[in-house]
């Protein structure tokens, strides 16, 4: 931030700018995305947004009409669903399993009614963190091609993958140009940074930019220039490597602390992401309420369901708490879970 303030005049840095993003930031971002994520695109297709949330909303406003149907994963992020609902869309949940979204279930829905948009989190599915397998990626893309439906790919935490070969974005293998790609720096910086981006076909990118002009006008110039300079001198990717090591250690701490929950609870150590998705074998609405009374914050699995049906699952985040807090929080949560399990047996 200090470097950016020294480098640019107040008039240039603190005034109005291009709605699609600062030229220097877009250039540095483009270099990074082409090298690190294997994406190929023209600069005119790249639009800077206030996180992936605004990117999803802008796409929805430009693409959807009231009554249009959006296919979404049956477990997902309610804030993004709200972006579609605000535009009058109907949501069609599609079954997922340990390999991600089921193409056969998607095709059944596409045969029943016209789907206007497919929304996916293929790398680390939100909230379960499972990765969409290569076979299913190809199948889903072919379905999108056959039914002429675009895919909105939300790659919200690409940087945080810890083991195995990381699957490239769907956008990296998009011969038809039907994948609209969005991502965010909220996980890399901090949530209130509100710095994300969208890669869309030129016509849609132009419409998104016009809509952004009439809404949020532009992103913060200072943040864009600060990150651009950070990327240019190599500090950004050094930061990524450091944070990735921190999160991998915390993931392992959480995994080991959860061993005390066996054999009743079931989970898998995720290859990437910032959370562990666990089946506790007890109703987690009550578990989350009881945990909150002891200042342990968790969200019930029902909050990730479109129908809000009761769930026995939890999404446990390991990125924010330190190792000691992870162990303390899980010890409290484990006792509460054991008490609920005992009541269930009675």
Short mmCIF file of C-alpha atoms in Angstrom, two decimals:
data_model
loop_
_atom_site.label_atom_id
_atom_site.label_comp_id
_atom_site.label_asym_id
_atom_site.label_seq_id
_atom_site.Cartn_x
_atom_site.Cartn_y
_atom_site.Cartn_z
CA UNK A 1 0.00 0.00 0.00
CA UNK A 2 2.80 2.42 0.90
CA UNK A 3 4.64 1.66 -2.33
CA UNK A 4 1.50 2.31 -4.38
CA UNK A 5 0.86 5.61 -2.57
CA UNK A 6 4.44 6.72 -3.27
CA UNK A 7 4.33 5.66 -6.90
CA UNK A 8 1.10 7.38 -7.97
CA UNK A 9 -0.32 10.83 -7.45
CA UNK A 10 -3.41 11.14 -5.23
CA UNK A 11 -5.46 12.27 -8.22
CA UNK A 12 -4.56 9.17 -10.20
CA UNK A 13 -4.71 6.64 -7.38
CA UNK A 14 -7.65 7.90 -5.35
CA UNK A 15 -9.94 9.07 -8.13
CA UNK A 16 -12.17 7.31 -10.64
CA UNK A 17 -10.85 4.65 -12.99
CA UNK A 18 -11.89 2.02 -15.50
CA UNK A 19 -14.87 -0.10 -14.34
CA UNK A 20 -13.22 -3.23 -15.77
CA UNK A 21 -10.13 -2.72 -13.58
CA UNK A 22 -6.78 -0.95 -13.46
CA UNK A 23 -4.62 -1.74 -16.49
CA UNK A 24 -1.55 -2.66 -14.45
CA UNK A 25 -3.47 -5.00 -12.15
CA UNK A 26 -5.26 -6.67 -15.04
CA UNK A 27 -1.92 -7.20 -16.81
CA UNK A 28 -0.27 -8.75 -13.74
CA UNK A 29 -3.35 -10.83 -13.01
CA UNK A 30 -3.38 -12.05 -16.59
CA UNK A 31 0.26 -13.15 -16.40
CA UNK A 32 -0.43 -15.05 -13.19
CA UNK A 33 -3.60 -16.78 -14.43
CA UNK A 34 -1.98 -17.89 -17.68
CA UNK A 35 1.08 -19.28 -15.91
CA UNK A 36 -0.39 -20.69 -12.67
CA UNK A 37 -3.83 -21.81 -13.83
CA UNK A 38 -3.26 -22.52 -17.52
CA UNK A 39 -5.99 -20.14 -18.66
CA UNK A 40 -6.04 -18.64 -22.14
CA UNK A 41 -8.06 -15.48 -22.71
CA UNK A 42 -7.96 -12.00 -24.19
CA UNK A 43 -7.55 -9.00 -21.90
CA UNK A 44 -10.96 -7.75 -23.06
CA UNK A 45 -12.54 -10.82 -21.43
CA UNK A 46 -11.19 -10.00 -17.94
CA UNK A 47 -13.27 -7.86 -15.56
CA UNK A 48 -12.23 -7.00 -12.00
CA UNK A 49 -15.06 -7.41 -9.49
CA UNK A 50 -15.83 -7.10 -5.78
CA UNK A 51 -15.04 -10.75 -5.10
CA UNK A 52 -16.58 -13.78 -6.76
CA UNK A 53 -19.91 -12.86 -5.18
CA UNK A 54 -20.31 -9.75 -7.32
CA UNK A 55 -19.00 -11.66 -10.33
CA UNK A 56 -21.78 -14.25 -9.93
CA UNK A 57 -24.40 -11.55 -9.46
CA UNK A 58 -23.27 -9.59 -12.53
CA UNK A 59 -23.39 -12.72 -14.67
CA UNK A 60 -26.84 -13.55 -13.32
CA UNK A 61 -28.16 -10.05 -14.05
CA UNK A 62 -26.77 -10.08 -17.59
CA UNK A 63 -27.69 -13.65 -18.49
CA UNK A 64 -30.81 -14.68 -16.58
CA UNK A 65 -34.44 -13.69 -16.95
CA UNK A 66 -37.18 -14.27 -14.37
CA UNK A 67 -38.19 -17.92 -14.43
CA UNK A 68 -34.89 -19.16 -15.92
CA UNK A 69 -33.51 -22.32 -14.29
CA UNK A 70 -29.99 -22.55 -12.87
CA UNK A 71 -28.56 -26.00 -12.14
CA UNK A 72 -26.59 -25.95 -8.89
CA UNK A 73 -24.87 -28.57 -6.76
CA UNK A 74 -27.28 -29.94 -4.15
CA UNK A 75 -24.97 -28.67 -1.41
CA UNK A 76 -23.65 -25.17 -1.93
CA UNK A 77 -23.12 -21.55 -0.94
CA UNK A 78 -26.36 -19.79 -0.08
CA UNK A 79 -24.96 -16.30 -0.84
CA UNK A 80 -24.35 -17.23 -4.49
CA UNK A 81 -27.76 -18.89 -4.67
CA UNK A 82 -29.21 -15.59 -3.45
CA UNK A 83 -27.56 -13.79 -6.38
CA UNK A 84 -29.45 -16.04 -8.78
CA UNK A 85 -32.71 -15.78 -6.84
CA UNK A 86 -32.49 -11.97 -6.81
CA UNK A 87 -32.61 -12.09 -10.59
CA UNK A 88 -35.81 -14.15 -10.56
CA UNK A 89 -34.17 -17.48 -11.37
CA UNK A 90 -35.27 -20.89 -10.13
CA UNK A 91 -32.64 -23.20 -8.65
CA UNK A 92 -32.43 -26.84 -9.62
CA UNK A 93 -30.29 -28.90 -7.19
CA UNK A 94 -28.23 -31.70 -8.75
CA UNK A 95 -26.93 -34.69 -6.80
CA UNK A 96 -23.25 -34.84 -5.77
CA UNK A 97 -21.11 -37.63 -4.31
CA UNK A 98 -17.44 -38.27 -3.54
CA UNK A 99 -16.48 -37.43 -7.16
CA UNK A 100 -18.51 -34.25 -7.35
CA UNK A 101 -21.62 -33.51 -9.36
CA UNK A 102 -23.28 -36.51 -11.05
CA UNK A 103 -23.50 -35.95 -14.83
CA UNK A 104 -26.36 -38.46 -15.10
CA UNK A 105 -28.40 -36.49 -12.57
CA UNK A 106 -27.64 -33.27 -14.45
CA UNK A 107 -28.75 -34.81 -17.74
CA UNK A 108 -32.02 -35.97 -16.18
CA UNK A 109 -32.74 -32.40 -15.10
CA UNK A 110 -31.80 -31.04 -18.54
CA UNK A 111 -34.21 -33.47 -20.17
CA UNK A 112 -37.05 -32.39 -17.87
CA UNK A 113 -36.79 -28.62 -18.33
CA UNK A 114 -34.58 -26.05 -20.04
CA UNK A 115 -31.50 -25.16 -18.02
CA UNK A 116 -30.20 -21.65 -18.62
CA UNK A 117 -26.97 -21.84 -16.59
CA UNK A 118 -24.87 -24.47 -14.76
CA UNK A 119 -23.09 -23.29 -11.62
CA UNK A 120 -20.12 -25.41 -10.46
CA UNK A 121 -17.33 -25.40 -7.86
CA UNK A 122 -15.29 -28.20 -9.49
CA UNK A 123 -11.87 -27.99 -7.79
CA UNK A 124 -12.92 -28.01 -4.11
CA UNK A 125 -16.68 -28.39 -4.12
CA UNK A 126 -18.35 -26.02 -1.70
CA UNK A 127 -18.94 -27.16 1.03
CA UNK A 128 -17.70 -30.78 0.80
CA UNK A 129 -14.25 -29.99 -0.77
CA UNK A 130 -14.46 -33.02 -3.13
CA UNK A 131 -12.82 -32.58 -6.54
CA UNK A 132 -14.79 -33.18 -9.72
CA UNK A 133 -13.11 -36.10 -11.49
CA UNK A 134 -11.67 -35.68 -15.02
CA UNK A 135 -14.21 -38.13 -16.44
CA UNK A 136 -17.11 -36.18 -15.02
CA UNK A 137 -15.63 -32.87 -16.15
CA UNK A 138 -15.61 -34.11 -19.73
CA UNK A 139 -19.14 -35.53 -19.41
CA UNK A 140 -20.57 -32.31 -17.95
CA UNK A 141 -18.87 -30.21 -20.62
CA UNK A 142 -20.32 -32.41 -23.36
CA UNK A 143 -23.79 -32.06 -21.82
CA UNK A 144 -23.36 -28.29 -21.73
CA UNK A 145 -22.34 -28.37 -25.38
CA UNK A 146 -25.22 -30.66 -26.40
CA UNK A 147 -27.84 -28.55 -24.66
CA UNK A 148 -26.02 -25.26 -25.44
CA UNK A 149 -25.78 -24.13 -21.81
CA UNK A 150 -22.94 -22.02 -20.35
CA UNK A 151 -21.11 -23.06 -17.20
CA UNK A 152 -20.28 -20.58 -14.44
CA UNK A 153 -17.14 -21.97 -12.77
CA UNK A 154 -16.44 -20.58 -9.29
CA UNK A 155 -12.79 -21.31 -8.49
CA UNK A 156 -12.82 -19.62 -5.09
CA UNK A 157 -9.74 -21.26 -3.49
CA UNK A 158 -7.52 -22.52 -6.31
CA UNK A 159 -4.31 -21.67 -4.44
CA UNK A 160 -4.92 -24.03 -1.53
CA UNK A 161 -4.27 -27.57 -2.74
CA UNK A 162 -1.98 -29.78 -0.64
CA UNK A 163 -1.56 -33.22 -2.17
CA UNK A 164 -1.99 -35.03 -5.45
CA UNK A 165 -2.27 -33.46 -8.87
CA UNK A 166 -4.47 -30.41 -8.86
CA UNK A 167 -7.07 -30.50 -11.62
CA UNK A 168 -6.87 -27.47 -13.92
CA UNK A 169 -9.92 -25.22 -14.14
CA UNK A 170 -12.65 -26.20 -16.57
CA UNK A 171 -11.87 -22.89 -18.28
CA UNK A 172 -8.41 -24.21 -19.16
CA UNK A 173 -10.03 -26.80 -21.44
CA UNK A 174 -12.85 -24.81 -23.00
CA UNK A 175 -12.73 -25.07 -26.81
CA UNK A 176 -16.24 -23.63 -27.21
CA UNK A 177 -15.71 -20.66 -24.92
CA UNK A 178 -18.79 -21.64 -22.90
CA UNK A 179 -17.16 -21.55 -19.43
CA UNK A 180 -17.54 -18.27 -17.54
CA UNK A 181 -14.80 -18.23 -14.92
CA UNK A 182 -14.75 -16.33 -11.64
CA UNK A 183 -12.45 -16.33 -8.65
CA UNK A 184 -11.47 -14.18 -5.69
CA UNK A 185 -8.54 -12.91 -3.64
CA UNK A 186 -10.63 -12.96 -0.45
CA UNK A 187 -9.07 -16.26 0.63
CA UNK A 188 -5.55 -15.06 -0.24
CA UNK A 189 -5.80 -11.60 1.37
CA UNK A 190 -8.79 -11.13 3.67
CA UNK A 191 -12.56 -11.25 3.09
CA UNK A 192 -13.13 -7.48 3.22
CA UNK A 193 -10.56 -6.86 0.45
CA UNK A 194 -13.40 -7.53 -2.05
CA UNK A 195 -11.09 -8.18 -4.96
CA UNK A 196 -12.10 -10.78 -7.49
CA UNK A 197 -12.41 -11.20 -11.23
CA UNK A 198 -14.45 -12.64 -14.03
CA UNK A 199 -13.41 -14.07 -17.40
CA UNK A 200 -16.28 -14.12 -19.87
CA UNK A 201 -16.80 -14.11 -23.64
CA UNK A 202 -16.30 -10.58 -25.04
CA UNK A 203 -20.00 -9.82 -25.52
CA UNK A 204 -20.88 -10.87 -21.99
CA UNK A 205 -17.80 -9.13 -20.55
CA UNK A 206 -18.93 -5.87 -22.15
CA UNK A 207 -22.42 -6.21 -20.69
CA UNK A 208 -20.98 -7.02 -17.27
CA UNK A 209 -18.76 -3.93 -17.43
CA UNK A 210 -21.70 -1.69 -18.33
CA UNK A 211 -23.76 -3.12 -15.49
CA UNK A 212 -20.86 -2.69 -13.07
CA UNK A 213 -20.54 0.95 -14.18
CA UNK A 214 -24.13 1.56 -13.15
CA UNK A 215 -23.76 -0.30 -9.86
CA UNK A 216 -20.51 -0.39 -7.94
CA UNK A 217 -18.77 1.83 -10.56
CA UNK A 218 -15.28 0.37 -10.05
CA UNK A 219 -12.99 -1.44 -7.63
CA UNK A 220 -10.63 0.31 -5.24
CA UNK A 221 -7.63 1.67 -7.15
CA UNK A 222 -5.27 1.56 -4.18
CA UNK A 223 -5.87 -2.15 -3.52
CA UNK A 224 -5.49 -3.01 -7.20
CA UNK A 225 -2.22 -1.12 -7.57
CA UNK A 226 -0.86 -2.50 -4.30
CA UNK A 227 -1.57 -6.10 -5.37
CA UNK A 228 -0.23 -5.43 -8.88
CA UNK A 229 3.08 -4.22 -7.44
CA UNK A 230 3.15 -7.15 -5.02
CA UNK A 231 2.66 -9.59 -7.89
CA UNK A 232 5.23 -7.81 -10.04
CA UNK A 233 8.03 -8.11 -7.47
CA UNK A 234 7.24 -11.71 -6.54
CA UNK A 235 5.89 -11.15 -3.02
CA UNK A 236 2.43 -12.41 -3.91
CA UNK A 237 3.51 -15.94 -4.78
CA UNK A 238 5.92 -16.08 -1.82
CA UNK A 239 2.91 -15.23 0.35
CA UNK A 240 0.90 -18.02 -1.29
CA UNK A 241 3.58 -20.61 -0.55
CA UNK A 242 3.84 -19.49 3.07
CA UNK A 243 0.08 -19.47 3.68
CA UNK A 244 -0.33 -22.82 1.97
CA UNK A 245 2.18 -24.37 4.39
CA UNK A 246 0.35 -22.84 7.36
CA UNK A 247 -3.02 -24.18 6.20
CA UNK A 248 -1.64 -27.63 5.44
CA UNK A 249 -0.30 -27.88 8.99
CA UNK A 250 -3.63 -26.76 10.43
CA UNK A 251 -5.47 -29.26 8.25
CA UNK A 252 -3.31 -32.02 9.73
CA UNK A 253 -3.91 -30.78 13.30
CA UNK A 254 -7.66 -30.89 12.72
CA UNK A 255 -7.47 -34.33 11.13
CA UNK A 256 -5.51 -35.72 14.11
CA UNK A 257 -7.82 -34.07 16.66
CA UNK A 258 -10.81 -35.67 14.96
CA UNK A 259 -9.39 -39.16 15.52
CA UNK A 260 -11.00 -39.08 18.97
CA UNK A 261 -14.41 -38.96 17.24
CA UNK A 262 -13.94 -42.35 15.62
CA UNK A 263 -15.47 -44.76 14.86
CA UNK A 264 -18.83 -42.98 14.89
CA UNK A 265 -17.97 -39.90 12.80
CA UNK A 266 -16.90 -40.17 9.17
CA UNK A 267 -14.75 -37.79 7.13
CA UNK A 268 -11.93 -37.74 4.61
CA UNK A 269 -8.75 -35.68 4.70
CA UNK A 270 -9.33 -33.21 1.85
CA UNK A 271 -6.74 -32.80 -0.89
CA UNK A 272 -7.29 -29.06 -0.79
CA UNK A 273 -9.49 -26.27 0.48
CA UNK A 274 -9.79 -24.69 3.89
CA UNK A 275 -12.26 -27.01 5.66
CA UNK A 276 -13.06 -30.60 6.55
CA UNK A 277 -16.56 -31.91 5.80
CA UNK A 278 -17.57 -34.43 8.44
CA UNK A 279 -20.60 -36.64 9.04
CA UNK A 280 -21.07 -36.51 12.82
CA UNK A 281 -23.92 -39.07 12.94
CA UNK A 282 -25.98 -36.65 15.05
CA UNK A 283 -28.28 -33.77 14.08
CA UNK A 284 -25.97 -30.82 13.64
CA UNK A 285 -28.56 -28.04 13.99
CA UNK A 286 -28.71 -28.84 17.71
CA UNK A 287 -24.97 -29.44 17.87
CA UNK A 288 -24.22 -26.02 16.34
CA UNK A 289 -26.61 -24.31 18.75
CA UNK A 290 -25.01 -25.97 21.77
CA UNK A 291 -21.51 -25.20 20.50
CA UNK A 292 -22.36 -21.52 20.07
CA UNK A 293 -23.31 -21.36 23.75
CA UNK A 294 -19.73 -22.38 24.52
CA UNK A 295 -18.28 -19.90 22.00
CA UNK A 296 -17.39 -22.51 19.39
CA UNK A 297 -18.62 -21.41 15.99
CA UNK A 298 -19.75 -24.05 13.48
CA UNK A 299 -22.45 -24.18 10.82
CA UNK A 300 -24.85 -27.06 10.47
CA UNK A 301 -24.86 -28.98 7.21
CA UNK A 302 -28.49 -27.95 6.74
CA UNK A 303 -27.37 -24.37 6.00
CA UNK A 304 -25.68 -25.63 2.84
CA UNK A 305 -28.82 -27.35 1.54
CA UNK A 306 -31.30 -25.62 -0.70
CA UNK A 307 -34.22 -27.24 1.14
CA UNK A 308 -32.63 -26.65 4.60
CA UNK A 309 -33.43 -30.27 5.50
CA UNK A 310 -31.86 -31.56 8.76
CA UNK A 311 -28.29 -32.76 8.34
CA UNK A 312 -25.73 -34.75 10.32
CA UNK A 313 -22.80 -32.99 8.62
CA UNK A 314 -20.57 -30.07 9.59
CA UNK A 315 -18.10 -27.94 7.67
CA UNK A 316 -15.12 -27.37 10.00
CA UNK A 317 -12.80 -24.55 8.97
CA UNK A 318 -9.10 -24.83 9.79
CA UNK A 319 -7.76 -21.70 8.05
CA UNK A 320 -8.71 -19.06 10.64
CA UNK A 321 -8.09 -20.72 14.06
CA UNK A 322 -4.56 -21.52 15.17
CA UNK A 323 -3.63 -25.13 16.08
CA UNK A 324 -4.35 -24.66 19.78
CA UNK A 325 -7.77 -23.19 19.04
CA UNK A 326 -8.52 -26.07 16.67
CA UNK A 327 -7.74 -28.64 19.35
CA UNK A 328 -9.67 -26.77 22.06
CA UNK A 329 -12.69 -26.19 19.85
CA UNK A 330 -12.85 -29.81 18.68
CA UNK A 331 -12.49 -31.08 22.24
CA UNK A 332 -15.58 -29.08 23.25
CA UNK A 333 -17.44 -30.03 20.10
CA UNK A 334 -16.53 -33.69 20.54
CA UNK A 335 -18.01 -33.81 24.05
CA UNK A 336 -21.21 -32.20 22.84
CA UNK A 337 -21.41 -34.63 19.92
CA UNK A 338 -20.88 -37.60 22.24
CA UNK A 339 -23.68 -36.36 24.51
CA UNK A 340 -26.09 -36.04 21.60
CA UNK A 341 -25.10 -39.50 20.31
CA UNK A 342 -25.81 -40.97 23.76
CA UNK A 343 -29.25 -39.32 23.84
CA UNK A 344 -29.94 -40.69 20.37
CA UNK A 345 -29.15 -44.25 21.52
CA UNK A 346 -31.50 -43.90 24.48
#
